[in-house]
PDB file of C-alpha atoms and ligand atoms in Angstrom:
ATOM      1  CA  MET A 741      92.579 119.925  85.732  1.00 45.00           C
ATOM      2  CA  SER A 742      91.198 121.118  81.540  1.00 48.00           C
ATOM      3  CA  GLU A 743      90.366 119.176  78.850  1.00 50.00           C
ATOM      4  CA  ALA A 744      93.521 120.614  76.703  1.00 56.00           C
ATOM      5  CA  LYS A 745      95.416 118.754  79.157  1.00 52.00           C
ATOM      6  CA  SER A 746      95.082 115.974  79.770  1.00 54.00           C
ATOM      7  CA  ASN A 747      95.324 115.719  76.094  1.00 69.00           C
ATOM      8  CA  SER A 748      98.578 116.840  76.317  1.00 87.00           C
ATOM      9  CA  ARG A 749      98.885 114.187  78.804  1.00 89.00           C
ATOM     10  CA  SER A 750      97.805 111.088  76.646  1.00 90.00           C
ATOM     11  CA  GLY A 751      99.614 113.182  73.348  1.00 90.00           C
ATOM     12  CA  PHE A 752     102.746 112.726  75.568  1.00 92.00           C
ATOM     13  CA  GLU A 753     101.744 109.716  77.070  1.00 93.00           C
ATOM     14  CA  GLU A 754     101.157 108.113  73.114  1.00 92.00           C
ATOM     15  CA  GLU A 755     104.635 109.529  72.055  1.00 92.00           C
ATOM     16  CA  ALA A 756     107.312 109.184  74.770  1.00 94.00           C
ATOM     17  CA  LEU A 757     106.393 105.707  76.543  1.00 95.00           C
ATOM     18  CA  PRO A 758     106.768 103.801  73.163  1.00 95.00           C
ATOM     19  CA  HIS A 759     110.294 104.225  74.239  1.00 95.00           C
ATOM     20  CA  LEU A 760     110.952 103.647  77.578  1.00 97.00           C
ATOM     21  CA  ASP A 761     113.141 101.147  77.099  1.00 95.00           C
ATOM     22  CA  ALA A 762     115.818 103.481  74.979  1.00 95.00           C
ATOM     23  CA  VAL A 763     115.689 106.147  77.300  1.00 96.00           C
ATOM     24  CA  TYR A 764     116.293 103.348  79.510  1.00 96.00           C
ATOM     25  CA  ARG A 765     119.143 101.901  78.504  1.00 95.00           C
ATOM     26  CA  PHE A 766     120.381 104.685  77.289  1.00 95.00           C
ATOM     27  CA  ALA A 767     120.305 105.744  80.874  1.00 96.00           C
ATOM     28  CA  LEU A 768     122.243 102.895  82.083  1.00 94.00           C
ATOM     29  CA  ARG A 769     124.734 102.535  80.142  1.00 93.00           C
ATOM     30  CA  LEU A 770     125.504 106.079  80.313  1.00 93.00           C
ATOM     31  CA  SER A 771     125.403 106.313  84.793  1.00 92.00           C
ATOM     32  CA  GLY A 772     125.934 102.333  85.423  1.00 89.00           C
ATOM     33  CA  ALA A 773     124.055 101.707  87.538  1.00 91.00           C
ATOM     34  CA  PRO A 774     119.487 101.005  87.706  1.00 93.00           C
ATOM     35  CA  ASP A 775     118.731 102.651  90.417  1.00 94.00           C
ATOM     36  CA  GLN A 776     120.283 105.677  88.988  1.00 94.00           C
ATOM     37  CA  ALA A 777     118.645 104.588  86.048  1.00 96.00           C
ATOM     38  CA  GLU A 778     115.562 105.018  87.642  1.00 97.00           C
ATOM     39  CA  ASP A 779     115.886 107.753  88.793  1.00 96.00           C
ATOM     40  CA  LEU A 780     117.208 109.621  85.590  1.00 97.00           C
ATOM     41  CA  VAL A 781     114.727 108.087  83.509  1.00 97.00           C
ATOM     42  CA  GLN A 782     111.950 109.445  85.566  1.00 97.00           C
ATOM     43  CA  GLU A 783     113.541 113.141  85.420  1.00 97.00           C
ATOM     44  CA  THR A 784     113.581 112.679  81.581  1.00 97.00           C
ATOM     45  CA  TYR A 785     110.415 111.648  81.213  1.00 97.00           C
ATOM     46  CA  LEU A 786     109.126 114.629  83.065  1.00 96.00           C
ATOM     47  CA  ARG A 787     110.791 117.525  81.452  1.00 96.00           C
ATOM     48  CA  ALA A 788     110.301 116.063  78.775  1.00 95.00           C
ATOM     49  CA  PHE A 789     106.784 116.184  79.386  1.00 94.00           C
ATOM     50  CA  ASN A 790     107.278 120.129  81.549  1.00 92.00           C
ATOM     51  CA  ALA A 791     109.094 121.020  77.832  1.00 90.00           C
ATOM     52  CA  TRP A 792     105.853 118.964  75.920  1.00 88.00           C
ATOM     53  CA  GLY A 793     104.677 122.171  74.059  1.00 84.00           C
ATOM     54  CA  GLN A 794     107.662 123.440  72.582  1.00 83.00           C
ATOM     55  CA  TYR A 795     108.272 119.208  70.900  1.00 81.00           C
ATOM     56  CA  THR A 796     107.296 119.435  67.132  1.00 77.00           C
ATOM     57  CA  ARG A 797     105.637 116.094  66.556  1.00 74.00           C
ATOM     58  CA  GLY A 798     106.827 114.665  63.949  1.00 70.00           C
ATOM     59  CA  THR A 799     110.015 115.030  64.148  1.00 75.00           C
ATOM     60  CA  ALA A 800     112.409 111.924  66.328  1.00 86.00           C
ATOM     61  CA  ALA A 801     110.927 111.392  70.096  1.00 91.00           C
ATOM     62  CA  LYS A 802     113.584 108.890  70.921  1.00 92.00           C
ATOM     63  CA  SER A 803     116.180 111.275  70.470  1.00 93.00           C
ATOM     64  CA  TRP A 804     114.218 114.125  72.215  1.00 93.00           C
ATOM     65  CA  LEU A 805     114.511 111.596  75.179  1.00 96.00           C
ATOM     66  CA  PHE A 806     118.079 111.218  74.023  1.00 96.00           C
ATOM     67  CA  THR A 807     119.090 114.027  74.807  1.00 95.00           C
ATOM     68  CA  ILE A 808     117.070 115.756  77.788  1.00 96.00           C
ATOM     69  CA  CYS A 809     118.392 111.888  78.498  1.00 97.00           C
ATOM     70  CA  ARG A 810     122.327 112.898  78.413  1.00 96.00           C
ATOM     71  CA  ASN A 811     121.827 116.617  80.108  1.00 95.00           C
ATOM     72  CA  VAL A 812     119.904 115.662  83.351  1.00 95.00           C
ATOM     73  CA  PHE A 813     123.059 113.207  83.700  1.00 95.00           C
ATOM     74  CA  LEU A 814     125.993 115.380  82.997  1.00 94.00           C
ATOM     75  CA  ARG A 815     123.842 118.717  84.826  1.00 92.00           C
ATOM     76  CA  ARG A 816     124.484 115.405  87.723  1.00 88.00           C
ATOM     77  CA  ARG A 817     127.847 114.678  87.087  1.00 85.00           C
ATOM     78  CA  GLU A 818     129.096 118.503  87.217  1.00 81.00           C
ATOM     79  CA  ARG A 819     127.239 118.732  90.280  1.00 77.00           C
ATOM     80  CA  SER A 820     129.144 114.965  92.421  1.00 72.00           C
ATOM     81  CA  SER A 821     131.838 117.106  90.185  1.00 63.00           C
ATOM     82  CA  ARG A 822     133.328 113.483  89.431  1.00 54.00           C
ATOM     83  CA  HIS A 823     137.578 114.976  88.528  1.00 49.00           C
ATOM     84  CA  ASP A 824     138.944 111.891  87.740  1.00 51.00           C
ATOM     85  CA  GLN A 825     136.322 111.411  85.275  1.00 53.00           C
ATOM     86  CA  LEU A 826     137.277 114.388  83.096  1.00 52.00           C
ATOM     87  CA  VAL A 827     140.456 113.713  83.733  1.00 48.00           C
ATOM     88  CA  ALA A 828     140.773 110.640  82.008  1.00 51.00           C
ATOM     89  CA  GLU A 829     139.092 112.025  79.036  1.00 49.00           C
ATOM     90  CA  ASN A 830     141.682 114.552  77.966  1.00 48.00           C
ATOM     91  CA  VAL A 831     144.111 111.668  78.414  1.00 46.00           C
ATOM     92  CA  ALA A 832     141.940 110.260  75.807  1.00 48.00           C
ATOM     93  CA  ARG A 833     141.340 113.183  73.890  1.00 49.00           C
ATOM     94  CA  THR A 834     145.468 113.937  73.686  1.00 46.00           C
ATOM     95  CA  GLY A 835     146.727 109.888  72.998  1.00 47.00           C
ATOM     96  CA  PRO A 836     148.182 109.544  69.736  1.00 48.00           C
ATOM     97  CA  GLY A 837     145.754 109.446  66.557  1.00 52.00           C
ATOM     98  CA  PRO A 838     144.590 106.558  63.922  1.00 59.00           C
ATOM     99  CA  SER A 839     146.071 104.869  62.561  1.00 64.00           C
ATOM    100  CA  PRO A 840     144.767 102.841  59.100  1.00 66.00           C
ATOM    101  CA  VAL A 841     145.604 100.185  61.291  1.00 80.00           C
ATOM    102  CA  ASN A 842     143.265  98.925  63.359  1.00 88.00           C
ATOM    103  CA  PRO A 843     145.720  97.662  66.182  1.00 89.00           C
ATOM    104  CA  VAL A 844     143.427  95.155  67.256  1.00 91.00           C
ATOM    105  CA  TRP A 845     143.059  93.281  64.705  1.00 90.00           C
ATOM    106  CA  SER A 846     146.798  93.775  63.532  1.00 88.00           C
ATOM    107  CA  ALA A 847     147.111  92.124  67.133  1.00 90.00           C
ATOM    108  CA  VAL A 848     144.358  89.039  65.833  1.00 90.00           C
ATOM    109  CA  LEU A 849     144.855  88.393  62.681  1.00 88.00           C
ATOM    110  CA  GLY A 850     147.413  85.394  62.313  1.00 87.00           C
ATOM    111  CA  VAL A 851     144.834  83.598  64.915  1.00 89.00           C
ATOM    112  CA  ASP A 852     141.627  85.819  65.159  1.00 91.00           C
ATOM    113  CA  PRO A 853     141.343  87.823  61.937  1.00 90.00           C
ATOM    114  CA  GLU A 854     137.596  87.531  62.097  1.00 93.00           C
ATOM    115  CA  GLY A 855     136.851  88.388  65.294  1.00 93.00           C
ATOM    116  CA  ASP A 856     135.363  85.471  66.846  1.00 93.00           C
ATOM    117  CA  PHE A 857     137.242  85.789  70.291  1.00 94.00           C
ATOM    118  CA  PHE A 858     134.474  89.551  70.130  1.00 95.00           C
ATOM    119  CA  GLU A 859     131.506  86.435  70.206  1.00 93.00           C
ATOM    120  CA  SER A 860     133.272  84.249  74.533  1.00 92.00           C
ATOM    121  CA  ILE A 861     133.556  88.110  75.980  1.00 93.00           C
ATOM    122  CA  VAL A 862     130.698  87.655  78.851  1.00 93.00           C
ATOM    123  CA  ASP A 863     127.614  90.374  78.021  1.00 93.00           C
ATOM    124  CA  GLU A 864     128.849  91.776  81.621  1.00 93.00           C
ATOM    125  CA  ARG A 865     132.641  92.113  80.527  1.00 95.00           C
ATOM    126  CA  ILE A 866     130.984  94.348  78.113  1.00 95.00           C
ATOM    127  CA  LEU A 867     128.935  96.929  79.792  1.00 94.00           C
ATOM    128  CA  GLU A 868     131.778  96.997  82.735  1.00 94.00           C
ATOM    129  CA  ALA A 869     133.999  97.993  79.158  1.00 95.00           C
ATOM    130  CA  ILE A 870     131.786 100.631  77.696  1.00 95.00           C
ATOM    131  CA  GLU A 871     130.440 102.252  81.117  1.00 93.00           C
ATOM    132  CA  ALA A 872     134.739 102.499  81.770  1.00 94.00           C
ATOM    133  CA  LEU A 873     134.832 104.841  77.942  1.00 95.00           C
ATOM    134  CA  PRO A 874     134.236 108.039  78.709  1.00 95.00           C
ATOM    135  CA  GLU A 875     131.556 109.915  78.280  1.00 95.00           C
ATOM    136  CA  GLU A 876     131.934 110.880  75.117  1.00 96.00           C
ATOM    137  CA  TYR A 877     133.008 107.690  73.625  1.00 97.00           C
ATOM    138  CA  ARG A 878     130.138 105.574  75.132  1.00 96.00           C
ATOM    139  CA  THR A 879     127.098 107.897  74.268  1.00 97.00           C
ATOM    140  CA  ALA A 880     128.151 107.702  70.342  1.00 97.00           C
ATOM    141  CA  VAL A 881     129.321 104.077  71.161  1.00 97.00           C
ATOM    142  CA  ILE A 882     125.352 103.451  72.260  1.00 95.00           C
ATOM    143  CA  LEU A 883     123.405 105.734  70.150  1.00 95.00           C
ATOM    144  CA  SER A 884     125.155 104.184  66.625  1.00 96.00           C
ATOM    145  CA  ASP A 885     125.887 100.842  67.596  1.00 94.00           C
ATOM    146  CA  LEU A 886     123.245  99.900  69.779  1.00 91.00           C
ATOM    147  CA  GLU A 887     120.329 102.035  68.691  1.00 92.00           C
ATOM    148  CA  GLY A 888     121.736 102.722  64.967  1.00 92.00           C
ATOM    149  CA  LEU A 889     121.150 106.158  65.059  1.00 94.00           C
ATOM    150  CA  PRO A 890     122.750 108.037  62.127  1.00 95.00           C
ATOM    151  CA  TYR A 891     126.058 109.696  63.309  1.00 97.00           C
ATOM    152  CA  ALA A 892     123.151 113.508  62.120  1.00 96.00           C
ATOM    153  CA  ASP A 893     120.772 111.798  65.343  1.00 95.00           C
ATOM    154  CA  ILE A 894     124.448 112.111  67.165  1.00 97.00           C
ATOM    155  CA  ALA A 895     125.456 114.962  66.264  1.00 97.00           C
ATOM    156  CA  GLU A 896     122.616 117.122  66.511  1.00 95.00           C
ATOM    157  CA  LEU A 897     122.490 115.724  70.358  1.00 95.00           C
ATOM    158  CA  MET A 898     125.977 116.133  71.176  1.00 96.00           C
ATOM    159  CA  GLU A 899     125.611 119.698  69.995  1.00 95.00           C
ATOM    160  CA  VAL A 900     128.503 118.352  67.170  1.00 97.00           C
ATOM    161  CA  PRO A 901     129.706 118.605  63.982  1.00 97.00           C
ATOM    162  CA  VAL A 902     129.502 115.679  61.676  1.00 96.00           C
ATOM    163  CA  GLY A 903     133.084 114.652  62.364  1.00 95.00           C
ATOM    164  CA  THR A 904     133.061 114.634  65.494  1.00 97.00           C
ATOM    165  CA  VAL A 905     130.863 112.180  66.403  1.00 97.00           C
ATOM    166  CA  LYS A 906     132.752 110.239  63.472  1.00 96.00           C
ATOM    167  CA  SER A 907     136.283 110.995  65.252  1.00 95.00           C
ATOM    168  CA  ARG A 908     134.588 109.993  69.093  1.00 96.00           C
ATOM    169  CA  LEU A 909     133.411 106.476  67.242  1.00 96.00           C
ATOM    170  CA  PHE A 910     136.008 105.917  65.911  1.00 95.00           C
ATOM    171  CA  ARG A 911     138.494 106.323  68.918  1.00 95.00           C
ATOM    172  CA  GLY A 912     135.925 104.834  70.861  1.00 97.00           C
ATOM    173  CA  ARG A 913     135.591 101.800  69.165  1.00 97.00           C
ATOM    174  CA  ARG A 914     138.602 100.834  69.249  1.00 96.00           C
ATOM    175  CA  GLN A 915     139.500 101.754  72.977  1.00 96.00           C
ATOM    176  CA  LEU A 916     136.132  98.987  73.573  1.00 96.00           C
ATOM    177  CA  GLN A 917     137.771  96.205  71.334  1.00 97.00           C
ATOM    178  CA  LYS A 918     141.386  96.701  72.909  1.00 96.00           C
ATOM    179  CA  VAL A 919     139.844  95.728  76.005  1.00 96.00           C
ATOM    180  CA  LEU A 920     138.357  93.458  75.465  1.00 96.00           C
ATOM    181  CA  TYR A 921     140.729  91.735  73.301  1.00 95.00           C
ATOM    182  CA  GLU A 922     143.309  91.921  76.981  1.00 95.00           C
ATOM    183  CA  TYR A 923     140.379  90.280  78.820  1.00 95.00           C
ATOM    184  CA  ALA A 924     140.489  87.385  75.574  1.00 94.00           C
ATOM    185  CA  VAL A 925     144.066  87.004  75.861  1.00 93.00           C
ATOM    186  CA  GLU A 926     143.526  87.506  79.759  1.00 92.00           C
ATOM    187  CA  THR A 927     141.808  85.151  79.740  1.00 91.00           C
ATOM    188  CA  GLY A 928     143.006  82.713  77.054  1.00 89.00           C
ATOM    189  CA  TYR A 929     141.203  82.314  74.658  1.00 86.00           C
ATOM    190  CA  ILE A 930     143.610  84.312  72.727  1.00 85.00           C
ATOM    191  CA  SER A 931     147.192  84.760  72.864  1.00 78.00           C
ATOM    192  CA  ALA A 932     149.018  87.506  72.652  1.00 65.00           C
ATOM    193  CA  ARG A 933     149.959  87.901  68.865  1.00 53.00           C
ATOM    194  CA  THR A 934     150.440  84.898  68.410  1.00 49.00           C
ATOM    195  CA  GLY A 935     150.454  85.997  65.419  1.00 44.00           C
ATOM    196  CA  THR A 936     154.334  87.244  65.390  1.00 43.00           C
ATOM    197  CA  ASP A 937     156.422  83.752  66.020  1.00 42.00           C
ATOM    198  CA  GLU A 938     154.455  83.034  62.943  1.00 40.00           C
ATOM    199  CA  SER A 939     157.902  83.197  61.331  1.00 36.00           C
TER     200      SER A 939
ATOM    201  CA  MET B 579     157.262  88.636  60.483  1.00 40.00           C
ATOM    202  CA  ALA B 580     154.911  86.622  58.343  1.00 44.00           C
ATOM    203  CA  ILE B 581     152.633  89.792  59.995  1.00 46.00           C
ATOM    204  CA  PHE B 582     153.746  93.034  59.237  1.00 43.00           C
ATOM    205  CA  ASP B 583     153.628  91.658  55.554  1.00 44.00           C
ATOM    206  CA  ARG B 584     150.381  90.719  55.496  1.00 46.00           C
ATOM    207  CA  LEU B 585     149.901  94.226  57.873  1.00 45.00           C
ATOM    208  CA  LYS B 586     151.789  95.943  53.697  1.00 42.00           C
ATOM    209  CA  GLY B 587     150.076  93.636  52.356  1.00 43.00           C
ATOM    210  CA  LEU B 588     147.086  96.149  52.580  1.00 45.00           C
ATOM    211  CA  PHE B 589     148.155  99.556  52.024  1.00 44.00           C
ATOM    212  CA  GLY B 590     149.891  97.333  48.979  1.00 41.00           C
ATOM    213  CA  GLY B 591     148.634  99.085  45.250  1.00 39.00           C
ATOM    214  CA  VAL B 592     152.124  97.321  45.169  1.00 37.00           C
ATOM    215  CA  PRO B 593     152.834  94.432  45.746  1.00 36.00           C
ATOM    216  CA  GLN B 594     155.866  94.021  48.434  1.00 36.00           C
ATOM    217  CA  ASN B 595     158.016  91.131  46.166  1.00 37.00           C
ATOM    218  CA  GLY B 596     156.720  92.191  42.595  1.00 35.00           C
ATOM    219  CA  ASN B 597     154.141  88.935  42.019  1.00 38.00           C
ATOM    220  CA  ALA B 598     151.253  91.155  41.288  1.00 38.00           C
ATOM    221  CA  ASP B 599     149.389  88.073  40.163  1.00 39.00           C
ATOM    222  CA  SER B 600     146.848  88.196  42.554  1.00 40.00           C
ATOM    223  CA  SER B 601     143.172  89.066  41.669  1.00 39.00           C
ATOM    224  CA  ASP B 602     143.354  91.822  44.138  1.00 38.00           C
ATOM    225  CA  SER B 603     145.317  94.122  42.455  1.00 36.00           C
ATOM    226  CA  ASP B 604     142.773  94.297  39.776  1.00 36.00           C
ATOM    227  CA  VAL B 605     140.883  94.692  42.412  1.00 39.00           C
ATOM    228  CA  ASP B 606     142.260  98.675  41.905  1.00 46.00           C
ATOM    229  CA  ALA B 607     143.592  98.257  38.260  1.00 46.00           C
ATOM    230  CA  SER B 608     139.166  98.198  37.390  1.00 52.00           C
ATOM    231  CA  GLY B 609     138.847 101.717  39.331  1.00 55.00           C
ATOM    232  CA  MET B 610     137.582 100.413  42.274  1.00 75.00           C
ATOM    233  CA  ILE B 611     138.217 101.157  45.598  1.00 89.00           C
ATOM    234  CA  SER B 612     141.396 100.589  47.618  1.00 92.00           C
ATOM    235  CA  CYS B 613     142.133  98.653  50.593  1.00 92.00           C
ATOM    236  CA  GLU B 614     142.947 101.702  51.852  1.00 91.00           C
ATOM    237  CA  ASP B 615     139.680 103.042  51.082  1.00 91.00           C
ATOM    238  CA  ALA B 616     137.831 100.042  51.701  1.00 93.00           C
ATOM    239  CA  LEU B 617     139.652 100.299  55.601  1.00 91.00           C
ATOM    240  CA  ARG B 618     138.929 103.590  56.373  1.00 91.00           C
ATOM    241  CA  LEU B 619     134.684 103.091  55.324  1.00 93.00           C
ATOM    242  CA  VAL B 620     135.019  99.776  57.421  1.00 94.00           C
ATOM    243  CA  ASN B 621     133.073 101.765  60.135  1.00 94.00           C
ATOM    244  CA  GLU B 622     130.668 103.360  57.369  1.00 95.00           C
ATOM    245  CA  TYR B 623     129.341 101.413  55.443  1.00 96.00           C
ATOM    246  CA  LEU B 624     127.946  99.107  58.824  1.00 96.00           C
ATOM    247  CA  ASP B 625     126.603 101.935  59.494  1.00 96.00           C
ATOM    248  CA  GLY B 626     125.237 102.284  56.687  1.00 95.00           C
ATOM    249  CA  GLU B 627     126.625 105.579  57.008  1.00 96.00           C
ATOM    250  CA  LEU B 628     128.955 105.446  53.769  1.00 94.00           C
ATOM    251  CA  ALA B 629     129.382 109.931  52.445  1.00 89.00           C
ATOM    252  CA  SER B 630     131.817 109.359  49.640  1.00 87.00           C
ATOM    253  CA  ALA B 631     132.028 106.159  47.877  1.00 89.00           C
ATOM    254  CA  PRO B 632     129.066 104.034  46.320  1.00 91.00           C
ATOM    255  CA  GLU B 633     127.943 100.673  48.825  1.00 92.00           C
ATOM    256  CA  ASP B 634     127.730  98.253  45.842  1.00 92.00           C
ATOM    257  CA  GLN B 635     131.524  99.548  45.214  1.00 93.00           C
ATOM    258  CA  VAL B 636     132.479  99.193  48.641  1.00 95.00           C
ATOM    259  CA  ARG B 637     131.239  95.753  48.685  1.00 94.00           C
ATOM    260  CA  SER B 638     132.091  94.256  45.832  1.00 94.00           C
ATOM    261  CA  HIS B 639     135.647  95.492  47.280  1.00 95.00           C
ATOM    262  CA  PHE B 640     134.802  93.520  50.253  1.00 95.00           C
ATOM    263  CA  ASP B 641     132.941  90.229  48.787  1.00 94.00           C
ATOM    264  CA  ALA B 642     136.133  90.381  46.313  1.00 94.00           C
ATOM    265  CA  CYS B 643     138.991  90.927  48.792  1.00 95.00           C
ATOM    266  CA  GLU B 644     141.068  88.110  50.658  1.00 93.00           C
ATOM    267  CA  ARG B 645     142.791  90.179  52.641  1.00 92.00           C
ATOM    268  CA  CYS B 646     139.736  93.254  53.709  1.00 94.00           C
ATOM    269  CA  TYR B 647     136.365  90.984  54.196  1.00 95.00           C
ATOM    270  CA  PRO B 648     137.618  89.498  58.289  1.00 95.00           C
ATOM    271  CA  HIS B 649     138.493  93.104  59.002  1.00 95.00           C
ATOM    272  CA  LEU B 650     135.401  94.242  57.836  1.00 96.00           C
ATOM    273  CA  GLN B 651     133.921  90.418  59.435  1.00 96.00           C
ATOM    274  CA  PHE B 652     136.297  91.527  62.561  1.00 96.00           C
ATOM    275  CA  GLU B 653     134.482  94.701  62.844  1.00 96.00           C
ATOM    276  CA  SER B 654     130.754  93.272  62.471  1.00 96.00           C
ATOM    277  CA  ALA B 655     131.671  90.652  65.044  1.00 97.00           C
ATOM    278  CA  PHE B 656     132.669  93.626  67.420  1.00 97.00           C
ATOM    279  CA  LYS B 657     129.442  95.725  67.154  1.00 96.00           C
ATOM    280  CA  GLU B 658     127.274  92.819  66.804  1.00 95.00           C
ATOM    281  CA  ALA B 659     129.026  91.763  70.394  1.00 96.00           C
ATOM    282  CA  VAL B 660     127.915  94.889  71.940  1.00 95.00           C
ATOM    283  CA  ARG B 661     123.840  94.501  70.885  1.00 93.00           C
ATOM    284  CA  ARG B 662     124.408  92.000  72.494  1.00 93.00           C
ATOM    285  CA  ALA B 663     125.135  92.619  75.954  1.00 92.00           C
ATOM    286  CA  ALA B 664     124.096  95.698  75.529  1.00 88.00           C
ATOM    287  CA  GLY B 665     120.994  95.885  73.661  1.00 86.00           C
ATOM    288  CA  GLY B 666     117.299  93.631  75.228  1.00 77.00           C
ATOM    289  CA  GLN B 667     117.463  95.641  78.589  1.00 81.00           C
ATOM    290  CA  ALA B 668     113.742  96.257  79.108  1.00 89.00           C
ATOM    291  CA  ALA B 669     112.677  99.490  81.696  1.00 94.00           C
ATOM    292  CA  PRO B 670     111.674  97.811  85.729  1.00 94.00           C
ATOM    293  CA  LYS B 671     108.091  97.262  85.312  1.00 92.00           C
ATOM    294  CA  GLU B 672     107.746  99.211  87.418  1.00 94.00           C
ATOM    295  CA  LEU B 673     109.068 102.177  86.613  1.00 96.00           C
ATOM    296  CA  ARG B 674     106.886 102.684  83.570  1.00 94.00           C
ATOM    297  CA  ALA B 675     103.368 102.669  86.147  1.00 94.00           C
ATOM    298  CA  LYS B 676     105.962 104.766  88.666  1.00 95.00           C
ATOM    299  CA  LEU B 677     106.780 107.161  85.400  1.00 95.00           C
ATOM    300  CA  VAL B 678     102.395 107.572  84.789  1.00 94.00           C
ATOM    301  CA  ALA B 679     102.128 107.946  88.201  1.00 94.00           C
ATOM    302  CA  LEU B 680     104.238 110.692  88.194  1.00 94.00           C
ATOM    303  CA  LEU B 681     103.213 112.366  85.210  1.00 93.00           C
ATOM    304  CA  ALA B 682     100.106 112.478  86.021  1.00 93.00           C
ATOM    305  CA  GLN B 683     100.430 113.444  89.297  1.00 92.00           C
ATOM    306  CA  ALA B 684     102.612 116.873  87.458  1.00 90.00           C
ATOM    307  CA  ASP B 685     100.034 117.453  85.267  1.00 87.00           C
ATOM    308  CA  THR B 686      97.610 118.166  88.332  1.00 86.00           C
ATOM    309  CA  GLU B 687     100.010 119.929  89.775  1.00 79.00           C
ATOM    310  CA  GLY B 688     101.431 121.748  86.596  1.00 64.00           C
TER     311      GLY B 688
HETATM  312 ZN1   ZN C 693     140.396  95.329  49.995  1.00 50.95          ZN
END
């Protein structure tokens, strides 16, 4: 083993390993299962290491790792050809156009206008709802709401224009809010459409 | 139908019953952004990604407007819930060790 190579390995580890928790979280939200997530992370880091020569120092290593991770995930999913998910995505894409007033907020306006109900929902239920989102919405929501990535970075990572990121975030968040609202109604935390009974 | 009136009011530059006495409509009149703009921009504002309006204008609208303020809180509570549920999960300890071993192996092989 040459000196240069092991220097490059320690350089890679220094740059890439600090993001392990974030990459693992991302992989976990993408795949939905811890063992698959670990697998995904391992392949991501191996690929990243092999491509380390092409990586430009100083650029965002985290985004770079997310990009590789997502590509690995998408390729694997393609291979296992999960048609149901693709169908779901198409349905979501052709949904009604965005309404300026958030419909979930309208529904809770009379009872819980500041959305306190979100706080009452257990983590597991929220994670389930995130995992049920079509991949393109899920990725956008995770990268923005969880990892705090700028729209421009998400756009580059997903290879779409910033406007598309915004609309994916918009639709993904609304879909999530709807599911969580329905759950809150189901569990009795808020009563459905109480607001309309006011008059 | 109270909720409907309230929703209609949200788009209001124009108050429904002509009682334009609220300070909210002054906000629009003084060249600040409208309620409709504020609601449209709420997520960009929370994400720190405002492109089409100055942040301080949006902030002062939410601070001053009692109709829009709850919506800001609502979206913020949602974001917070997502962060709380999905954040803070660390990679398993063994994974880090496994990775380091994998990389060392790849290094000697490659
Ligand atoms: Zn307003």
